[in-house]
């Protein structure tokens, strides 16, 4: 895998990784800016997709259609919903689920998407390669849940954990997973914990505080991963 597409939702997340690579070129497709970078023998195409599943899905398809990447990484921050994960820990997704996808009216379980399934698995080789990376923070492998909601309520976080076994929650990974699955492109989602749902709605305290630190942590991780991917 020589050409790696890397998708970030936020500018802060992208910049933390961009500064570790050598920028060769940048160009726009529609309103998205693609940063063509080099790291030893690898070419990386970085892009900020914007927040949420629609932005992420659209960006993923544009990346696949125009830039012939061999694999896609989705890198960023997330809210911890398991007692196992702490602020700044890294979570390597082994599978993704859309916790807000709801066809229960038709006897499907919550999260189930016809012709896709409940979970979309990340690429086995990319998971194994990521698992070998050591940085100065705890790393976990497990389920990541995505939905178009910033989760702050303890109750919602607990439900997402118990229903799907998710370690963390974010707003893009599972839609990137779905597009990659449908287009047959290997992918992996890696997130660092920026906050943990533990308050009543609209009362999140640590996201802004840890966005930069967690973005730097996951950037350090992905920087090592890029070198290890064959
Ligand atoms: N600061 C932005 C909003 C960020 S939304 C603004 O002012 O517009 C949060 C982003 O971080 C999303 O891209 C999502 O993937 C991730 N994220 C981190 N913690 C999250 C949580 N608790 N719930 C959902 N997404 C979370």
PDB file of C-alpha atoms and ligand atoms in Angstrom:
ATOM      1  CA  UNK A   1       0.000   0.000   0.000  1.00  0.00           C
ATOM      2  CA  UNK A   2       1.986   2.950  -1.229  1.00  0.00           C
ATOM      3  CA  UNK A   3      -0.677   5.631  -1.511  1.00  0.00           C
ATOM      4  CA  UNK A   4      -2.590   6.287   1.707  1.00  0.00           C
ATOM      5  CA  UNK A   5      -5.657   8.546   1.933  1.00  0.00           C
ATOM      6  CA  UNK A   6      -6.062  10.126   5.383  1.00  0.00           C
ATOM      7  CA  UNK A   7      -9.370  11.757   6.312  1.00  0.00           C
ATOM      8  CA  UNK A   8      -9.839  14.141   9.273  1.00  0.00           C
ATOM      9  CA  UNK A   9     -13.036  15.899  10.321  1.00  0.00           C
ATOM     10  CA  UNK A  10     -11.415  18.973  11.844  1.00  0.00           C
ATOM     11  CA  UNK A  11      -8.659  21.416  10.884  1.00  0.00           C
ATOM     12  CA  UNK A  12      -6.877  20.858  14.227  1.00  0.00           C
ATOM     13  CA  UNK A  13      -6.760  17.101  13.633  1.00  0.00           C
ATOM     14  CA  UNK A  14      -5.394  17.500  10.094  1.00  0.00           C
ATOM     15  CA  UNK A  15      -2.757  20.057  11.062  1.00  0.00           C
ATOM     16  CA  UNK A  16      -1.320  17.855  13.815  1.00  0.00           C
ATOM     17  CA  UNK A  17      -0.533  15.128  11.244  1.00  0.00           C
ATOM     18  CA  UNK A  18       0.337  17.476   8.355  1.00  0.00           C
ATOM     19  CA  UNK A  19       3.215  18.977  10.280  1.00  0.00           C
ATOM     20  CA  UNK A  20       4.872  15.558  10.597  1.00  0.00           C
ATOM     21  CA  UNK A  21       4.951  14.983   6.818  1.00  0.00           C
ATOM     22  CA  UNK A  22       6.608  16.680   3.833  1.00  0.00           C
ATOM     23  CA  UNK A  23       4.035  18.634   1.844  1.00  0.00           C
ATOM     24  CA  UNK A  24       4.567  18.256  -1.925  1.00  0.00           C
ATOM     25  CA  UNK A  25       1.450  19.695  -3.473  1.00  0.00           C
ATOM     26  CA  UNK A  26      -2.087  20.790  -2.690  1.00  0.00           C
ATOM     27  CA  UNK A  27      -5.168  21.038  -4.840  1.00  0.00           C
ATOM     28  CA  UNK A  28      -8.941  21.405  -4.604  1.00  0.00           C
ATOM     29  CA  UNK A  29     -11.634  19.069  -5.801  1.00  0.00           C
ATOM     30  CA  UNK A  30     -15.017  20.732  -5.334  1.00  0.00           C
ATOM     31  CA  UNK A  31     -14.473  22.664  -2.105  1.00  0.00           C
ATOM     32  CA  UNK A  32     -12.175  20.086  -0.510  1.00  0.00           C
ATOM     33  CA  UNK A  33      -8.436  20.742  -0.236  1.00  0.00           C
ATOM     34  CA  UNK A  34      -6.214  17.691  -0.715  1.00  0.00           C
ATOM     35  CA  UNK A  35      -2.668  17.822   0.690  1.00  0.00           C
ATOM     36  CA  UNK A  36      -0.276  15.525  -1.150  1.00  0.00           C
ATOM     37  CA  UNK A  37       2.536  14.582   1.239  1.00  0.00           C
ATOM     38  CA  UNK A  38       5.516  12.280   1.337  1.00  0.00           C
ATOM     39  CA  UNK A  39       6.898  10.083   4.109  1.00  0.00           C
ATOM     40  CA  UNK A  40       9.848   7.952   3.009  1.00  0.00           C
ATOM     41  CA  UNK A  41       8.514   5.725   0.203  1.00  0.00           C
ATOM     42  CA  UNK A  42       4.853   6.510   0.956  1.00  0.00           C
ATOM     43  CA  UNK A  43       2.556   9.055  -0.590  1.00  0.00           C
ATOM     44  CA  UNK A  44      -0.184  10.343   1.714  1.00  0.00           C
ATOM     45  CA  UNK A  45      -3.204  12.388   0.649  1.00  0.00           C
ATOM     46  CA  UNK A  46      -4.631  14.317   3.602  1.00  0.00           C
ATOM     47  CA  UNK A  47      -8.063  15.966   3.559  1.00  0.00           C
ATOM     48  CA  UNK A  48     -10.395  17.684   6.047  1.00  0.00           C
ATOM     49  CA  UNK A  49     -13.892  16.362   5.370  1.00  0.00           C
ATOM     50  CA  UNK A  50     -15.899  18.436   7.849  1.00  0.00           C
ATOM     51  CA  UNK A  51     -18.062  17.201  10.695  1.00  0.00           C
ATOM     52  CA  UNK A  52     -20.587  14.384  10.465  1.00  0.00           C
ATOM     53  CA  UNK A  53     -21.451  11.329   8.432  1.00  0.00           C
ATOM     54  CA  UNK A  54     -22.614  13.039   5.232  1.00  0.00           C
ATOM     55  CA  UNK A  55     -19.494  15.213   4.920  1.00  0.00           C
ATOM     56  CA  UNK A  56     -17.321  12.210   5.659  1.00  0.00           C
ATOM     57  CA  UNK A  57     -19.059   9.882   3.184  1.00  0.00           C
ATOM     58  CA  UNK A  58     -18.953  12.447   0.401  1.00  0.00           C
ATOM     59  CA  UNK A  59     -15.286  13.160   0.963  1.00  0.00           C
ATOM     60  CA  UNK A  60     -14.424   9.456   1.037  1.00  0.00           C
ATOM     61  CA  UNK A  61     -16.091   8.820  -2.310  1.00  0.00           C
ATOM     62  CA  UNK A  62     -14.370  11.855  -3.879  1.00  0.00           C
ATOM     63  CA  UNK A  63     -11.031  10.573  -2.574  1.00  0.00           C
ATOM     64  CA  UNK A  64     -11.675   7.091  -3.968  1.00  0.00           C
ATOM     65  CA  UNK A  65     -12.962   8.314  -7.349  1.00  0.00           C
ATOM     66  CA  UNK A  66     -10.199  10.851  -8.020  1.00  0.00           C
ATOM     67  CA  UNK A  67      -7.015   9.814  -6.265  1.00  0.00           C
ATOM     68  CA  UNK A  68      -6.627   6.045  -6.569  1.00  0.00           C
ATOM     69  CA  UNK A  69      -5.582   5.473  -2.968  1.00  0.00           C
ATOM     70  CA  UNK A  70      -4.605   1.957  -1.856  1.00  0.00           C
ATOM     71  CA  UNK A  71      -6.166   2.359   1.585  1.00  0.00           C
ATOM     72  CA  UNK A  72      -7.910   4.972   3.738  1.00  0.00           C
ATOM     73  CA  UNK A  73      -7.257   5.975   7.339  1.00  0.00           C
ATOM     74  CA  UNK A  74      -9.686   8.063   9.364  1.00  0.00           C
ATOM     75  CA  UNK A  75      -7.848   9.856  12.132  1.00  0.00           C
ATOM     76  CA  UNK A  76      -9.156  12.132  14.871  1.00  0.00           C
ATOM     77  CA  UNK A  77     -10.565  12.521  18.351  1.00  0.00           C
ATOM     78  CA  UNK A  78     -13.526  10.824  20.041  1.00  0.00           C
ATOM     79  CA  UNK A  79     -15.554  10.621  23.231  1.00  0.00           C
ATOM     80  CA  UNK A  80     -14.767   7.667  25.515  1.00  0.00           C
ATOM     81  CA  UNK A  81     -17.839   5.564  26.367  1.00  0.00           C
ATOM     82  CA  UNK A  82     -16.121   2.624  28.065  1.00  0.00           C
ATOM     83  CA  UNK A  83     -14.590   2.551  31.532  1.00  0.00           C
ATOM     84  CA  UNK A  84     -11.507   1.006  29.901  1.00  0.00           C
ATOM     85  CA  UNK A  85     -10.531   4.191  28.052  1.00  0.00           C
ATOM     86  CA  UNK A  86      -9.094   7.404  29.463  1.00  0.00           C
ATOM     87  CA  UNK A  87      -8.471  10.874  28.048  1.00  0.00           C
ATOM     88  CA  UNK A  88      -5.717  10.829  25.372  1.00  0.00           C
ATOM     89  CA  UNK A  89      -5.733   7.013  25.030  1.00  0.00           C
ATOM     90  CA  UNK A  90      -5.649   5.747  21.443  1.00  0.00           C
ATOM     91  CA  UNK A  91      -8.436   3.530  20.102  1.00  0.00           C
ATOM     92  CA  UNK A  92      -7.783   1.412  17.005  1.00  0.00           C
ATOM     93  CA  UNK A  93     -11.168   0.505  15.527  1.00  0.00           C
ATOM     94  CA  UNK A  94     -11.624  -3.134  14.629  1.00  0.00           C
ATOM     95  CA  UNK A  95     -15.192  -2.477  13.509  1.00  0.00           C
ATOM     96  CA  UNK A  96     -17.532   0.491  13.084  1.00  0.00           C
ATOM     97  CA  UNK A  97     -21.262   0.921  13.698  1.00  0.00           C
ATOM     98  CA  UNK A  98     -23.746   3.760  13.122  1.00  0.00           C
ATOM     99  CA  UNK A  99     -25.440   4.053  16.513  1.00  0.00           C
ATOM    100  CA  UNK A 100     -28.096   6.453  15.130  1.00  0.00           C
ATOM    101  CA  UNK A 101     -29.210   4.240  12.214  1.00  0.00           C
ATOM    102  CA  UNK A 102     -32.652   3.012  13.212  1.00  0.00           C
ATOM    103  CA  UNK A 103     -34.834   0.585  11.223  1.00  0.00           C
ATOM    104  CA  UNK A 104     -36.361  -1.010  14.317  1.00  0.00           C
ATOM    105  CA  UNK A 105     -39.795  -0.292  12.795  1.00  0.00           C
ATOM    106  CA  UNK A 106     -38.966  -3.125  10.362  1.00  0.00           C
ATOM    107  CA  UNK A 107     -37.682  -5.532  13.005  1.00  0.00           C
ATOM    108  CA  UNK A 108     -34.033  -4.787  12.326  1.00  0.00           C
ATOM    109  CA  UNK A 109     -31.859  -4.165  15.352  1.00  0.00           C
ATOM    110  CA  UNK A 110     -30.702  -0.611  15.943  1.00  0.00           C
ATOM    111  CA  UNK A 111     -27.664   0.175  13.803  1.00  0.00           C
ATOM    112  CA  UNK A 112     -28.410  -2.498  11.183  1.00  0.00           C
ATOM    113  CA  UNK A 113     -28.111  -1.276   7.579  1.00  0.00           C
ATOM    114  CA  UNK A 114     -29.613  -3.482   4.842  1.00  0.00           C
ATOM    115  CA  UNK A 115     -26.935  -4.769   2.411  1.00  0.00           C
ATOM    116  CA  UNK A 116     -24.212  -3.581   4.778  1.00  0.00           C
ATOM    117  CA  UNK A 117     -24.910  -5.166   8.170  1.00  0.00           C
ATOM    118  CA  UNK A 118     -24.622  -3.972  11.759  1.00  0.00           C
ATOM    119  CA  UNK A 119     -20.830  -3.610  11.876  1.00  0.00           C
ATOM    120  CA  UNK A 120     -18.323  -2.882   9.128  1.00  0.00           C
ATOM    121  CA  UNK A 121     -14.935  -4.495   9.813  1.00  0.00           C
ATOM    122  CA  UNK A 122     -11.687  -2.590   9.435  1.00  0.00           C
ATOM    123  CA  UNK A 123      -8.950  -4.132   7.323  1.00  0.00           C
ATOM    124  CA  UNK A 124      -7.278  -7.010   9.155  1.00  0.00           C
ATOM    125  CA  UNK A 125      -3.746  -6.190   7.940  1.00  0.00           C
ATOM    126  CA  UNK A 126      -4.063  -2.510   8.944  1.00  0.00           C
ATOM    127  CA  UNK A 127      -5.354  -3.483  12.417  1.00  0.00           C
ATOM    128  CA  UNK A 128      -2.470  -5.936  12.969  1.00  0.00           C
ATOM    129  CA  UNK A 129       0.053  -3.349  11.790  1.00  0.00           C
ATOM    130  CA  UNK A 130      -1.403  -0.631  14.043  1.00  0.00           C
ATOM    131  CA  UNK A 131      -1.474  -2.992  17.038  1.00  0.00           C
ATOM    132  CA  UNK A 132       2.318  -3.273  16.925  1.00  0.00           C
ATOM    133  CA  UNK A 133       2.857   0.463  17.329  1.00  0.00           C
ATOM    134  CA  UNK A 134       3.980   1.708  20.710  1.00  0.00           C
ATOM    135  CA  UNK A 135       3.742   5.325  21.806  1.00  0.00           C
ATOM    136  CA  UNK A 136       3.731   6.753  25.325  1.00  0.00           C
ATOM    137  CA  UNK A 137      -0.020   6.288  25.784  1.00  0.00           C
ATOM    138  CA  UNK A 138      -2.418   3.373  26.269  1.00  0.00           C
ATOM    139  CA  UNK A 139      -3.768   1.790  23.107  1.00  0.00           C
ATOM    140  CA  UNK A 140      -6.978  -0.226  22.800  1.00  0.00           C
ATOM    141  CA  UNK A 141      -8.516  -2.210  19.949  1.00  0.00           C
ATOM    142  CA  UNK A 142     -12.292  -2.342  19.714  1.00  0.00           C
ATOM    143  CA  UNK A 143     -15.563  -1.076  18.314  1.00  0.00           C
ATOM    144  CA  UNK A 144     -16.048   2.587  17.405  1.00  0.00           C
ATOM    145  CA  UNK A 145     -19.585   3.985  17.098  1.00  0.00           C
ATOM    146  CA  UNK A 146     -20.517   6.968  14.931  1.00  0.00           C
ATOM    147  CA  UNK A 147     -23.598   9.150  14.673  1.00  0.00           C
ATOM    148  CA  UNK A 148     -24.632  12.696  13.830  1.00  0.00           C
ATOM    149  CA  UNK A 149     -24.659  13.786  17.455  1.00  0.00           C
ATOM    150  CA  UNK A 150     -22.008  15.079  19.830  1.00  0.00           C
ATOM    151  CA  UNK A 151     -22.593  12.809  22.813  1.00  0.00           C
ATOM    152  CA  UNK A 152     -22.322  14.511  26.190  1.00  0.00           C
ATOM    153  CA  UNK A 153     -24.979  12.675  28.207  1.00  0.00           C
ATOM    154  CA  UNK A 154     -23.740   9.850  30.427  1.00  0.00           C
ATOM    155  CA  UNK A 155     -26.888   7.861  29.742  1.00  0.00           C
ATOM    156  CA  UNK A 156     -26.430   7.958  25.960  1.00  0.00           C
ATOM    157  CA  UNK A 157     -22.751   7.054  26.237  1.00  0.00           C
ATOM    158  CA  UNK A 158     -23.583   4.065  28.447  1.00  0.00           C
ATOM    159  CA  UNK A 159     -26.265   2.860  26.023  1.00  0.00           C
ATOM    160  CA  UNK A 160     -23.861   3.057  23.061  1.00  0.00           C
ATOM    161  CA  UNK A 161     -21.306   1.100  25.075  1.00  0.00           C
ATOM    162  CA  UNK A 162     -23.685  -1.615  26.240  1.00  0.00           C
ATOM    163  CA  UNK A 163     -25.661  -2.002  22.990  1.00  0.00           C
ATOM    164  CA  UNK A 164     -22.690  -2.055  20.603  1.00  0.00           C
ATOM    165  CA  UNK A 165     -19.712  -2.775  22.867  1.00  0.00           C
ATOM    166  CA  UNK A 166     -18.197   0.509  21.680  1.00  0.00           C
ATOM    167  CA  UNK A 167     -15.087   1.944  23.311  1.00  0.00           C
ATOM    168  CA  UNK A 168     -15.658   5.428  21.908  1.00  0.00           C
ATOM    169  CA  UNK A 169     -18.081   7.560  19.939  1.00  0.00           C
ATOM    170  CA  UNK A 170     -17.490  10.043  17.137  1.00  0.00           C
ATOM    171  CA  UNK A 171     -19.270  11.437  14.094  1.00  0.00           C
ATOM    172  CA  UNK A 172     -17.558  10.187  10.900  1.00  0.00           C
ATOM    173  CA  UNK A 173     -15.794   6.810  11.125  1.00  0.00           C
ATOM    174  CA  UNK A 174     -18.695   4.464  10.375  1.00  0.00           C
ATOM    175  CA  UNK A 175     -19.782   6.373   7.268  1.00  0.00           C
ATOM    176  CA  UNK A 176     -16.207   6.292   5.936  1.00  0.00           C
ATOM    177  CA  UNK A 177     -16.227   2.563   6.730  1.00  0.00           C
ATOM    178  CA  UNK A 178     -19.474   2.060   4.823  1.00  0.00           C
ATOM    179  CA  UNK A 179     -18.238   3.873   1.709  1.00  0.00           C
ATOM    180  CA  UNK A 180     -14.921   1.986   1.785  1.00  0.00           C
ATOM    181  CA  UNK A 181     -16.746  -1.317   2.215  1.00  0.00           C
ATOM    182  CA  UNK A 182     -19.071  -0.586  -0.716  1.00  0.00           C
ATOM    183  CA  UNK A 183     -16.116   0.489  -2.893  1.00  0.00           C
ATOM    184  CA  UNK A 184     -13.861  -2.347  -1.709  1.00  0.00           C
ATOM    185  CA  UNK A 185     -11.095  -0.123  -0.292  1.00  0.00           C
ATOM    186  CA  UNK A 186      -9.183  -1.276   2.846  1.00  0.00           C
ATOM    187  CA  UNK A 187      -9.587   1.182   5.724  1.00  0.00           C
ATOM    188  CA  UNK A 188      -8.830   1.753   9.399  1.00  0.00           C
ATOM    189  CA  UNK A 189     -10.197   4.255  11.942  1.00  0.00           C
ATOM    190  CA  UNK A 190      -7.937   5.481  14.765  1.00  0.00           C
ATOM    191  CA  UNK A 191      -9.056   7.973  17.392  1.00  0.00           C
ATOM    192  CA  UNK A 192      -7.634   9.564  20.520  1.00  0.00           C
ATOM    193  CA  UNK A 193      -9.985  10.309  23.415  1.00  0.00           C
ATOM    194  CA  UNK A 194     -10.725  14.035  23.849  1.00  0.00           C
ATOM    195  CA  UNK A 195     -13.684  13.836  26.231  1.00  0.00           C
ATOM    196  CA  UNK A 196     -16.082  11.495  27.914  1.00  0.00           C
ATOM    197  CA  UNK A 197     -19.862  11.841  28.045  1.00  0.00           C
ATOM    198  CA  UNK A 198     -20.490  12.456  31.733  1.00  0.00           C
ATOM    199  CA  UNK A 199     -22.661  15.511  31.997  1.00  0.00           C
ATOM    200  CA  UNK A 200     -26.131  16.637  31.090  1.00  0.00           C
ATOM    201  CA  UNK A 201     -26.647  17.723  27.468  1.00  0.00           C
ATOM    202  CA  UNK A 202     -24.617  20.693  26.192  1.00  0.00           C
ATOM    203  CA  UNK A 203     -22.296  20.667  29.134  1.00  0.00           C
ATOM    204  CA  UNK A 204     -19.092  19.184  27.837  1.00  0.00           C
ATOM    205  CA  UNK A 205     -15.934  20.436  29.418  1.00  0.00           C
ATOM    206  CA  UNK A 206     -12.909  18.589  28.139  1.00  0.00           C
ATOM    207  CA  UNK A 207     -13.343  18.555  24.330  1.00  0.00           C
ATOM    208  CA  UNK A 208     -11.884  22.031  23.711  1.00  0.00           C
ATOM    209  CA  UNK A 209      -9.230  21.470  26.331  1.00  0.00           C
ATOM    210  CA  UNK A 210      -7.981  18.176  24.864  1.00  0.00           C
ATOM    211  CA  UNK A 211      -8.619  18.619  21.138  1.00  0.00           C
ATOM    212  CA  UNK A 212      -5.037  19.713  20.482  1.00  0.00           C
ATOM    213  CA  UNK A 213      -3.356  17.241  22.839  1.00  0.00           C
ATOM    214  CA  UNK A 214      -5.409  14.268  21.584  1.00  0.00           C
ATOM    215  CA  UNK A 215      -4.872  15.339  17.953  1.00  0.00           C
ATOM    216  CA  UNK A 216      -1.117  15.391  18.592  1.00  0.00           C
ATOM    217  CA  UNK A 217      -1.252  11.989  20.259  1.00  0.00           C
ATOM    218  CA  UNK A 218      -3.062  10.343  17.360  1.00  0.00           C
ATOM    219  CA  UNK A 219      -0.803  12.188  14.874  1.00  0.00           C
ATOM    220  CA  UNK A 220       2.229  10.648  16.568  1.00  0.00           C
ATOM    221  CA  UNK A 221       0.571   7.255  16.243  1.00  0.00           C
ATOM    222  CA  UNK A 222      -0.369   7.615  12.564  1.00  0.00           C
ATOM    223  CA  UNK A 223       3.078   8.961  11.731  1.00  0.00           C
ATOM    224  CA  UNK A 224       4.554   5.638  12.910  1.00  0.00           C
ATOM    225  CA  UNK A 225       1.804   3.651  11.205  1.00  0.00           C
ATOM    226  CA  UNK A 226       2.494   5.249   7.792  1.00  0.00           C
ATOM    227  CA  UNK A 227       6.089   3.964   7.970  1.00  0.00           C
ATOM    228  CA  UNK A 228       4.998   0.427   8.909  1.00  0.00           C
ATOM    229  CA  UNK A 229       2.313  -0.058   6.229  1.00  0.00           C
ATOM    230  CA  UNK A 230       3.690  -2.190   3.355  1.00  0.00           C
TER     231      UNK A 230
HETATM  232  N1  LIG B   1     -15.771  22.356  17.661  1.00  0.00           N
HETATM  233  C1  LIG B   1     -16.665  22.094  16.548  1.00  0.00           C
HETATM  234  C2  LIG B   1     -17.527  20.893  16.794  1.00  0.00           C
HETATM  235  C3  LIG B   1     -16.748  19.609  16.986  1.00  0.00           C
HETATM  236  S1  LIG B   1     -17.779  18.223  16.869  1.00  0.00           S
HETATM  237  C4  LIG B   1     -17.501  23.363  16.294  1.00  0.00           C
HETATM  238  O1  LIG B   1     -17.473  24.265  17.094  1.00  0.00           O
HETATM  239  O2  LIG B   1     -18.172  23.386  15.266  1.00  0.00           O
HETATM  240  C5  LIG B   1     -16.768  16.979  17.565  1.00  0.00           C
HETATM  241  C6  LIG B   1     -15.811  16.268  16.635  1.00  0.00           C
HETATM  242  O3  LIG B   1     -14.984  15.432  17.415  1.00  0.00           O
HETATM  243  C7  LIG B   1     -16.474  15.358  15.613  1.00  0.00           C
HETATM  244  O4  LIG B   1     -15.770  15.396  14.399  1.00  0.00           O
HETATM  245  C8  LIG B   1     -16.440  13.969  16.257  1.00  0.00           C
HETATM  246  O5  LIG B   1     -16.018  12.971  15.361  1.00  0.00           O
HETATM  247  C9  LIG B   1     -15.437  14.067  17.403  1.00  0.00           C
HETATM  248  N2  LIG B   1     -15.938  13.810  18.770  1.00  0.00           N
HETATM  249  C10 LIG B   1     -15.180  13.977  19.878  1.00  0.00           C
HETATM  250  N3  LIG B   1     -15.887  13.718  21.002  1.00  0.00           N
HETATM  251  C11 LIG B   1     -17.126  13.355  20.608  1.00  0.00           C
HETATM  252  C12 LIG B   1     -18.314  12.988  21.309  1.00  0.00           C
HETATM  253  N4  LIG B   1     -18.365  12.958  22.638  1.00  0.00           N
HETATM  254  N5  LIG B   1     -19.421  12.696  20.581  1.00  0.00           N
HETATM  255  C13 LIG B   1     -19.386  12.715  19.234  1.00  0.00           C
HETATM  256  N6  LIG B   1     -18.302  13.084  18.514  1.00  0.00           N
HETATM  257  C14 LIG B   1     -17.162  13.399  19.177  1.00  0.00           C
END
